[in-house]
Coordinates of C-alpha atoms and ligand atoms in Angstrom, one line a residue:
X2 CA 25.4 -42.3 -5.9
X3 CA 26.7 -42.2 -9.6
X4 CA 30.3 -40.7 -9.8
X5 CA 30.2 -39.0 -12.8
X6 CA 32.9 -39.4 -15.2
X7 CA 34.4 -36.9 -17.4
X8 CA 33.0 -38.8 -20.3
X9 CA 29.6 -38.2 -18.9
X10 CA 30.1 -35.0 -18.3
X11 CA 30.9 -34.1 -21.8
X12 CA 28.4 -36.5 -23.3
X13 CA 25.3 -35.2 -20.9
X14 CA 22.6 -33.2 -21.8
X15 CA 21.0 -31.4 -19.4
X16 CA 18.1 -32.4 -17.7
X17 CA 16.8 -29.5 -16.5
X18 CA 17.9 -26.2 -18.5
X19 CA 17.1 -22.3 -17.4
X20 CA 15.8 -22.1 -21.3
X21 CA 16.4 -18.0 -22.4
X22 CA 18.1 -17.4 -18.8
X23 CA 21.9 -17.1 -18.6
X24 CA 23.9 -19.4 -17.1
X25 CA 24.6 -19.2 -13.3
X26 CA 28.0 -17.9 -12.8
X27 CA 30.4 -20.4 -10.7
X28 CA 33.2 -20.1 -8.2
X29 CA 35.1 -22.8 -6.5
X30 CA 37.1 -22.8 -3.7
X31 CA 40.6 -25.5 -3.0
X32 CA 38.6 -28.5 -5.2
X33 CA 40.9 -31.2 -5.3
X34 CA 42.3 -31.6 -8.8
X35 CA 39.3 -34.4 -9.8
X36 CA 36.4 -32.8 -8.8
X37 CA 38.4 -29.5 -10.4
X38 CA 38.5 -31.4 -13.2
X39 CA 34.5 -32.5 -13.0
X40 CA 33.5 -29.4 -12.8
X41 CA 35.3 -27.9 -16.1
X42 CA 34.0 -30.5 -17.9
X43 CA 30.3 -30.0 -17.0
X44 CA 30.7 -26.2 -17.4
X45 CA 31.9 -26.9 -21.1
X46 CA 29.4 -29.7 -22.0
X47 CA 26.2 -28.0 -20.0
X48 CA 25.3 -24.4 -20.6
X49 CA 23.6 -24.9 -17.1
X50 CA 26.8 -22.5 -15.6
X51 CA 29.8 -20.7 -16.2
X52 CA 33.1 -21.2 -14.0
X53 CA 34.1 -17.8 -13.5
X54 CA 37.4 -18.5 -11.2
X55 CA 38.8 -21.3 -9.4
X56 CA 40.9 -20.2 -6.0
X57 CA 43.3 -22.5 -4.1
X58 CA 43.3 -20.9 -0.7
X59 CA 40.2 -20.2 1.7
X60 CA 40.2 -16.2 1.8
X61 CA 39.5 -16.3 5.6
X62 CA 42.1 -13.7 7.3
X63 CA 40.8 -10.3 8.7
X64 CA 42.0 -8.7 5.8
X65 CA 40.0 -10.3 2.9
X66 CA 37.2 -8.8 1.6
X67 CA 34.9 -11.2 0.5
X68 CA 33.0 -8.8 -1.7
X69 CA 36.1 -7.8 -3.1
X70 CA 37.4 -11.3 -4.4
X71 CA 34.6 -12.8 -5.0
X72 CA 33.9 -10.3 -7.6
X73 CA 31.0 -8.1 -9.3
X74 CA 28.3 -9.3 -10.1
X75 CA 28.6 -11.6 -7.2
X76 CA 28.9 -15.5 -8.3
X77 CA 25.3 -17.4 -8.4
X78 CA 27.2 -20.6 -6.7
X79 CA 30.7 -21.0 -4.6
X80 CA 31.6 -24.6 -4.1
X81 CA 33.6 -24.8 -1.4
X82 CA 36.0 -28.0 -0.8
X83 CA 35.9 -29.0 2.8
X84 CA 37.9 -31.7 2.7
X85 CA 41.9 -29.9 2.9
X86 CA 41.2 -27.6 6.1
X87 CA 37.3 -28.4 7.6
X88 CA 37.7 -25.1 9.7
X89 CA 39.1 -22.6 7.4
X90 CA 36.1 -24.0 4.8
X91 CA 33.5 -23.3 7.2
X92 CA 34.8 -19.7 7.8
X93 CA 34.9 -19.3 4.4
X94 CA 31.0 -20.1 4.2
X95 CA 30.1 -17.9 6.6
X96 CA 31.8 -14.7 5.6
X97 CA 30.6 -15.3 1.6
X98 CA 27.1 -16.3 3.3
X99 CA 26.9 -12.8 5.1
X100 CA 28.9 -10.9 2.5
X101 CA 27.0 -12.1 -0.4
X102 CA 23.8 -14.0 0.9
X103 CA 22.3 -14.4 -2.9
X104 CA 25.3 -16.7 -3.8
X105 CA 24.6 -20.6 -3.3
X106 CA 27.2 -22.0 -1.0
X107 CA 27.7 -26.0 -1.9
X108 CA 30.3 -27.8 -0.2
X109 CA 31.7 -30.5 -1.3
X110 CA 34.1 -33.5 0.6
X111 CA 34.5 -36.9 0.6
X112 CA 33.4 -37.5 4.6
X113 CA 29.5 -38.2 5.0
X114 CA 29.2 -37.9 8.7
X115 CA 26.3 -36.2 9.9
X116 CA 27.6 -33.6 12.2
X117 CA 29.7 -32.8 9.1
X118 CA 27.5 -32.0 7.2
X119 CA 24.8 -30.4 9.8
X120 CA 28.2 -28.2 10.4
X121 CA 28.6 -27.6 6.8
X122 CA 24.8 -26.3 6.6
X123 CA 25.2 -24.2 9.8
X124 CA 28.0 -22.3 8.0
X125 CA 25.4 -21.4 5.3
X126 CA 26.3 -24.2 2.5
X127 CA 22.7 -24.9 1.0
X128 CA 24.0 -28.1 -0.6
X129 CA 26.6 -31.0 0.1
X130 CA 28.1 -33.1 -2.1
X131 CA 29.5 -35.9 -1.8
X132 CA 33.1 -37.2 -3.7
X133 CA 33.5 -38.3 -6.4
X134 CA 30.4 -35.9 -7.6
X135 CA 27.9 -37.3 -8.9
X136 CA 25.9 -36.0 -12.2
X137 CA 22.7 -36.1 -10.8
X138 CA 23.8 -34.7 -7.5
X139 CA 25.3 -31.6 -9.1
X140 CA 23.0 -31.0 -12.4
X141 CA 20.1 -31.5 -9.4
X142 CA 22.0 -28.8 -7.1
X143 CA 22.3 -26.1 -9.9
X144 CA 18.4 -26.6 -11.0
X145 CA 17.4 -25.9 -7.3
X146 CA 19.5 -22.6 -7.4
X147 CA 18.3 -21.7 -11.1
X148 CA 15.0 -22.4 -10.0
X149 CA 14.9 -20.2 -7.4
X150 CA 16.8 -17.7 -9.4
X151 CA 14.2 -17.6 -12.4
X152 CA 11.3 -17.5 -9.3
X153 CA 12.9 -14.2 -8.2
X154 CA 12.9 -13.2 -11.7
X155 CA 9.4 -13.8 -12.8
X156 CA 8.4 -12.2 -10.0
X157 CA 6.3 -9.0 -10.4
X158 CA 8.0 -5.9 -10.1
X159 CA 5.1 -2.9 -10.1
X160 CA 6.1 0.5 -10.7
X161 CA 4.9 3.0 -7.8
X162 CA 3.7 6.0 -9.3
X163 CA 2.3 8.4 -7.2
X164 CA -0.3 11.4 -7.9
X165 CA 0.0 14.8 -6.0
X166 CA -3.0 17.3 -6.4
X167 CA -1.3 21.1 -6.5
X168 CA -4.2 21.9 -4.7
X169 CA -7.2 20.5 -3.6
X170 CA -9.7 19.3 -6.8
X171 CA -7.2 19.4 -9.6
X172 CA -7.9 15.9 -10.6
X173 CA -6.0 13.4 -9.1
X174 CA -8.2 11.0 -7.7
X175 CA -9.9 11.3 -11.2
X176 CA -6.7 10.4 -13.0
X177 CA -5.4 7.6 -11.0
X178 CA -9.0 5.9 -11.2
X179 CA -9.8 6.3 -15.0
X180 CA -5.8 5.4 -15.3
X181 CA -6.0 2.3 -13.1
X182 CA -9.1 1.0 -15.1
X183 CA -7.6 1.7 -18.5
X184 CA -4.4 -0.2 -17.4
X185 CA -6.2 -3.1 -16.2
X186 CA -8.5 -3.5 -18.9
X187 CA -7.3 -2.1 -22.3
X188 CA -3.6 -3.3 -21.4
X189 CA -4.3 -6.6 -19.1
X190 CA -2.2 -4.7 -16.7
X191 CA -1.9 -6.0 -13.4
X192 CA -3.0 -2.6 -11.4
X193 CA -3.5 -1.7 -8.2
X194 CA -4.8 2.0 -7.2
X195 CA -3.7 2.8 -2.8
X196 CA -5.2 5.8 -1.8
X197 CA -3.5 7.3 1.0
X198 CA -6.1 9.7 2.2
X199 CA -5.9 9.8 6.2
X200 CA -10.0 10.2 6.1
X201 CA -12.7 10.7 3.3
X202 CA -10.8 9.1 0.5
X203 CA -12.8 9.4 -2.8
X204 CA -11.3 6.5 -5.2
X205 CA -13.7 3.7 -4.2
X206 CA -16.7 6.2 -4.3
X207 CA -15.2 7.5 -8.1
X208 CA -14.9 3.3 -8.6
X209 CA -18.3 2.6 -7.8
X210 CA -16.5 0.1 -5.5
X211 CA -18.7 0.0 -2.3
X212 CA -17.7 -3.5 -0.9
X213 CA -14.6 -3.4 1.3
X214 CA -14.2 -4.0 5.1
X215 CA -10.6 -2.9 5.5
X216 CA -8.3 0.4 4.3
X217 CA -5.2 0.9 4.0
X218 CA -3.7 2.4 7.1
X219 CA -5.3 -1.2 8.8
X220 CA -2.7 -3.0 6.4
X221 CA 0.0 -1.1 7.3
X222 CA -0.9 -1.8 10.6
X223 CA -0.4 -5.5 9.8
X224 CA 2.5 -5.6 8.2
X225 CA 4.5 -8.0 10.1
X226 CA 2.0 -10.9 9.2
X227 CA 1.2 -9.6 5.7
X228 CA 0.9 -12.6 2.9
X229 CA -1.0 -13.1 -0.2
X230 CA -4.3 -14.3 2.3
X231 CA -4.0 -11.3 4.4
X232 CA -3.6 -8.8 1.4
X233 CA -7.3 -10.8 -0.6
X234 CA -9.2 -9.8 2.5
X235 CA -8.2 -5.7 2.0
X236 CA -8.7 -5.5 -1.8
X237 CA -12.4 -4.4 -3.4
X238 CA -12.1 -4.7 -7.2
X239 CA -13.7 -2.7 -10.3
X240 CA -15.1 -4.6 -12.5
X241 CA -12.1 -3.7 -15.3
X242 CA -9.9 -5.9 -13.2
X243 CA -8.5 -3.0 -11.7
X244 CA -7.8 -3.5 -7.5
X245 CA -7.7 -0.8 -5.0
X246 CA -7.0 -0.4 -1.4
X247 CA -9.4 1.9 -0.5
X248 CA -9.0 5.2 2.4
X249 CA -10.9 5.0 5.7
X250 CA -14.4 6.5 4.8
X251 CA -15.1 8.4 7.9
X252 CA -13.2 10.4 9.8
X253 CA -10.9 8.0 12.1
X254 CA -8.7 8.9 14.9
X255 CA -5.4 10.0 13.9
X256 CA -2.9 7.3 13.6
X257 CA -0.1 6.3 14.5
X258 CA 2.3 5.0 12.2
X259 CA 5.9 3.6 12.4
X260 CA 8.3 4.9 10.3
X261 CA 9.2 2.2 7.8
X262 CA 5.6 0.7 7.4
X263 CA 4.5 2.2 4.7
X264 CA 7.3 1.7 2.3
X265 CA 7.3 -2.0 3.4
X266 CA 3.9 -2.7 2.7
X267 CA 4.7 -1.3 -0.8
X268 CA 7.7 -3.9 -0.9
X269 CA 5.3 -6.5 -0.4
X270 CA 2.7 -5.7 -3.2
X271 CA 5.2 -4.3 -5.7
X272 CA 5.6 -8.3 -6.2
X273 CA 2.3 -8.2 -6.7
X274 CA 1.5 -5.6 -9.7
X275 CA 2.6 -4.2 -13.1
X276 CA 1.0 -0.7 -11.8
X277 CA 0.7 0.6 -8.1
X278 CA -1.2 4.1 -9.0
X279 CA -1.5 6.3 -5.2
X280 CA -3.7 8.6 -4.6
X281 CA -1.8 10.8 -2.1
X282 CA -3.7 13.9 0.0
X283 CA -2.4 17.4 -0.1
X284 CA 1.2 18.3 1.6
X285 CA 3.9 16.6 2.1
X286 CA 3.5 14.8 5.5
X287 CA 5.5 12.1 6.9
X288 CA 3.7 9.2 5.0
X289 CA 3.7 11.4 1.8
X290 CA 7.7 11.8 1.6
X291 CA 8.1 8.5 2.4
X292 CA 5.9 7.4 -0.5
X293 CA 8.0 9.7 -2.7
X294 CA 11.0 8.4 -1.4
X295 CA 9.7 5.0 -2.3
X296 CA 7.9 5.7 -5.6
X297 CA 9.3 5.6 -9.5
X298 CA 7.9 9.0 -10.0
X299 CA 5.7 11.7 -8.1
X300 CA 2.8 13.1 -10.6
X301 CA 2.1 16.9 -9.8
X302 CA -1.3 16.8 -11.0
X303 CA -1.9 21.1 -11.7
X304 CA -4.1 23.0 -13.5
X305 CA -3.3 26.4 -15.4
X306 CA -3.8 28.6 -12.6
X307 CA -1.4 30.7 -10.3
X308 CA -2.0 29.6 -7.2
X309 CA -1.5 25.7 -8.1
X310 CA 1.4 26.7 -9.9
X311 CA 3.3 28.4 -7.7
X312 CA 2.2 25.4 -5.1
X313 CA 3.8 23.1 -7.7
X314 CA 6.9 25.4 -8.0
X315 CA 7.4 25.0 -3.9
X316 CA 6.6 21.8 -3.4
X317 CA 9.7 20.7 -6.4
X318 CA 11.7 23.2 -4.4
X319 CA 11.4 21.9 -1.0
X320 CA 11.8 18.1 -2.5
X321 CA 14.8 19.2 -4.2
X322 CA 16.1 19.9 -0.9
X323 CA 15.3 17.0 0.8
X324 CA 17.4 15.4 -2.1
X325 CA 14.2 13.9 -4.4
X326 CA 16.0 13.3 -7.2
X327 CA 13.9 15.9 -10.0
X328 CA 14.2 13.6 -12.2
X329 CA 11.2 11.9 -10.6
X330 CA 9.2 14.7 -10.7
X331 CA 6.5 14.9 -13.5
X332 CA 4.5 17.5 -14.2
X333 CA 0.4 16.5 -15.2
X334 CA -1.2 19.5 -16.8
X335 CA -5.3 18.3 -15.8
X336 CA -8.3 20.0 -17.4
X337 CA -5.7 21.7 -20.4
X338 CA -7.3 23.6 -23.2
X339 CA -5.7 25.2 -25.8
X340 CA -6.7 28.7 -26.1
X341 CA -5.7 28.9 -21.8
X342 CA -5.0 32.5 -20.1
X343 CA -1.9 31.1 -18.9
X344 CA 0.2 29.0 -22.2
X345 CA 2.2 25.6 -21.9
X346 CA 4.9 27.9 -22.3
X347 CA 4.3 30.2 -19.5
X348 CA 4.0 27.4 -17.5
X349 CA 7.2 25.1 -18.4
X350 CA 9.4 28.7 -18.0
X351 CA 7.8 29.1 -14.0
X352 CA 8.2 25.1 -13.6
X353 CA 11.7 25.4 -14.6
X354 CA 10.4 21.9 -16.1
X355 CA 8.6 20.4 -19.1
X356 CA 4.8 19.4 -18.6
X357 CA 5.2 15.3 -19.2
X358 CA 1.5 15.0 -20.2
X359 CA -1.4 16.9 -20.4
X360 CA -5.2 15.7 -20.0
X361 CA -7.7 17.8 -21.9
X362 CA -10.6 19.1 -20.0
X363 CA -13.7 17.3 -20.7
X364 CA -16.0 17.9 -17.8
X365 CA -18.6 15.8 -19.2
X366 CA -16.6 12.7 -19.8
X367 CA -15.3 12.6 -16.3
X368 CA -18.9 13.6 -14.8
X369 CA -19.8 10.2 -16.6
X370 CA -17.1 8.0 -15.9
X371 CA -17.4 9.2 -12.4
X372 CA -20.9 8.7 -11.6
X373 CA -21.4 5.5 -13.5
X374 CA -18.5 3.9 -11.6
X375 CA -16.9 3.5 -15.1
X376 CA -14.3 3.8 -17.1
X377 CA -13.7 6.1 -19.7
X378 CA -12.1 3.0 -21.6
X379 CA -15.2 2.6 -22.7
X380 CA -15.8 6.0 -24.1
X381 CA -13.1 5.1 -26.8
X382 CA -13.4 8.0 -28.7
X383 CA -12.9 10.6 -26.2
X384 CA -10.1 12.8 -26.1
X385 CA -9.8 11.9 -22.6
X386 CA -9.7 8.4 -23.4
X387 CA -7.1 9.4 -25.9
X388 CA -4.8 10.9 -23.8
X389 CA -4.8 8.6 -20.8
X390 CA -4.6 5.5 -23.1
X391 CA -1.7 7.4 -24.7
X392 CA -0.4 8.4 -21.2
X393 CA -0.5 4.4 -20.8
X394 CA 1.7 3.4 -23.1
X395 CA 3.8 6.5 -22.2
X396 CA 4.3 4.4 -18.6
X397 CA 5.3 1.7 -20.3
X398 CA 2.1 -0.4 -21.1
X399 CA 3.3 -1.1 -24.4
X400 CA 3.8 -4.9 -24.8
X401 CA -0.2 -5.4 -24.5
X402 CA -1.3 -2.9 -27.1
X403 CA 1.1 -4.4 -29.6
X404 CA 0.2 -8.1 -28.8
X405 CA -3.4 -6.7 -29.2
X406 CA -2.2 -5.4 -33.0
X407 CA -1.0 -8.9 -33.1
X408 CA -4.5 -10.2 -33.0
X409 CA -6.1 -7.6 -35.5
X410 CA -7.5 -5.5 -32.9
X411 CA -4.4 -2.9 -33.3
X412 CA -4.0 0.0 -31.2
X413 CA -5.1 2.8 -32.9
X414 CA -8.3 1.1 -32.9
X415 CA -8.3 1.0 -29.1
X416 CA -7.7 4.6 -29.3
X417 CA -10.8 5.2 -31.2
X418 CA -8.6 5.6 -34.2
Ligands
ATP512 N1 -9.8 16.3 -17.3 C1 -10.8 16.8 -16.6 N2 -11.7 17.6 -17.3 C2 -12.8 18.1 -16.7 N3 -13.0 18.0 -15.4 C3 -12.2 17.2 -14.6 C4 -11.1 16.6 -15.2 N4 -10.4 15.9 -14.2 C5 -11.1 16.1 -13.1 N5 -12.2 16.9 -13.4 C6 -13.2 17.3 -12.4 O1 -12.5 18.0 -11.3 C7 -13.2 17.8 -10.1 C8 -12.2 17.3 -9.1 O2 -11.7 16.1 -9.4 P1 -11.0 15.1 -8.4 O3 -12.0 14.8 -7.3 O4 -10.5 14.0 -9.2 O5 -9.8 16.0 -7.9 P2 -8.9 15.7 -6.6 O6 -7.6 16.4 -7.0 O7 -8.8 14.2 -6.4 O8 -9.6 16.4 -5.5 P3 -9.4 16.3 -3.9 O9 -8.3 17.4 -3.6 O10 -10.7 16.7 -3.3 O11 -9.0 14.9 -3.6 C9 -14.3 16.7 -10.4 O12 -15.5 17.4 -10.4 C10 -13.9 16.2 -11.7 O13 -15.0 15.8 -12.4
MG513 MG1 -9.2 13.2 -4.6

């Protein structure tokens, strides 16, 4: 083991940097006065971390809070000094370990017997280090934790939106499929359309996708073994790049489901997507309200007509209630046409809410896109293309369209501009 000298310290570059990340905030707890003295120095020399405090007793009576002193945001690392009081340093492990379980726990002491350190680990320390620290040892400690803190980063973090017919044929499984297939292909969008139909779900049959085994209440069902192998075997994909999870096609006894399973499974493929798009049926049923609990923001898909606006109109009141946020709602005016019996004015004041986006009607478009299992991303100069590639970028798709201006193609031109 090298010791590192202070010298070292201040004369190292570091091997391994978080380049563009900030540094991982650092806490230490009763370090002798040399290792102290280690550490400053690599924090100054290596913008690998930050020492945020340095304490000199252990924080382990009843009374301490360990959220409380270890402070907000919680540290990335605690290096702990086992060597003054072995017991009161393990207890100090444990309670940041449960108190604040993202925070690295690396102890550090002079003594390298085994069943030290085994005890060390038990307390949930993750590294530890031997004295005098060594440069390698700690520069190769903080990489593993900025490592796995950049991995959590980079992860994907899909937004949920769901779609919400006001009645039955207003266009929602229309939307989220000629949606979906824009996303994927006109904005390299990592999408995923779930539709949540119970029975007779329409998105693969609006897809053109006709080769799937599995849907998505036989996920659900599998949820405590789901992994990235499980999920392969219950996706069919379009040929935009665009993934579903398709409904059951028939009409299936009804199911039982746990409450919980649905919003996990969501957990597990929002690391998956840029886009989750759900098809949800009619009403607001247990799976539905616990999709809108879960989701970014629940499209109303309506058309201008009373009866799906008044539907619209109860179903924000009764989510209201059960404390939605109505901030999440967003209104979809479907087939809109300009000269309408009922105006976009009429129809905000009876919302008590602005229409977010409104789709032109253009029966013919859709007809096609439908039957041809395509995507009107190809019919570029549609006004339905228009709007939903505009309704993209709306949802945030925007980093895509401008590297595609980058290249010359430019957006307007993917607009049919
Ligand atoms: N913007 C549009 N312009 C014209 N016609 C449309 C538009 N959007 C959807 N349609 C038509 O409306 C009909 C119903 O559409 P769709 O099946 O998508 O509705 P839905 O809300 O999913 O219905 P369901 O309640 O049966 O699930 C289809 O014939 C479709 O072609
Ligand atoms: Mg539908």
């Amino acid at each position: 083991m090298n010791p590192m000298s202070i010298k070292d310290a201040i004369n190292s570059e570091p091997r391994d940097s978080f380049s563009g990340s900030q540094p991982l905030s650092v806490i230490s707890i009763c370090l002798d006065d040399e290792t102290s003295t280690v550490l400053q120095s690599f924090a100054e020399s290596a913008p690998l971390i930050r020492l945020r405090s340095q304490f000199s007793e252990y924080w382990v009576r009843e009374s301490d809070n360990t959220a409380e002193w270890l402070g907000d945001p919680q540290p990335d690392i605690c290096i702990v000094d086992f060597d003054r009081d072995r017991r009161k340093a393990a207890l100090a492990a444990e309670n940041i370990h449960s108190g604040s379980p993202e925070t690295a726990i690396f102890a550090v002491s002079t003594d390298a017997q085994p069943d030290l350190i085994i005890q060390a680990m038990r307390s949930g320390c993750s590294e530890y280090l031997l004295k005098p620290i060594g440069r390698e040892q700690l520069l190769n400690a903080v990489a593993r934790v900025g490592g796995r803190r950049k991995e959590r980063t980079q992860q994907f973090r899909a937004q949920v939106l769901t779609f919400m017919g006001a009645k039955g044929g207003c266009g929602v499984t229309s939307v989220v499929t000629q949606l979906g297939t824009l996303l994927a292909s006109s904005f390299s969008k990592r999408t995923l359309v779930v539709d949540l139909h119970p029975d007779f779900g329409d998105a693969a049959l609006y897809l053109g996708v006709t080769r799937h085994r599995y849907h998505f209440f036989e996920l659900v069902e599998n949820t405590d073994r789901l992994d990235g192998e499980l999920l392969q075997s219950f996706l069919a994909r379009h040929s935009s790049g665009l993934e579903l999870i398709p409904a059951p096609e028939g009409n299936e006894t009804p199911r039982r489901i746990l409450p919980g399973a649905v919003a996990q499974t969501f957990d597990f493929l929002r690391s998956r997507y840029d886009y989750i798009l759900v098809d949800l049926p009619l009403g607001l049923s247990d799976e539905n309200m616990e999709m809108i609990r879960h989701c970014e923001h629940l499209h109303m898909v309506t058309i201008a007509e009373v009866s799906a606006l008044r539907n619209v109109a109860r179903q924000f009141n009764y989510l209201t209630r059960k404390e939605i946020p109505p901030e999440r709602f967003r209104v979809v005016l479907n087939r809109h046409q300009k000269r309408s019996l009922i105006s976009d004015g009429e129809i905000e004041k009876t919302l008590g809410q602005k229409i977010y986006w409104k789709i032109p009607n253009q029966y013919a478009h859709v007809v096609k896109a439908i039957n041809g299992g395509d995507s009107v991303a190809q019919l570029t100069s549609s006004e339905l293309a228009k709007s939903l590639s505009e309704l993209a970028v709306q949802l945030g798709a925007k980093s895509t369209a401008i590297e595609k201006r980058k290249d010359g193609m430019g957006f307007l031109g993917l607009l049919g501009r």
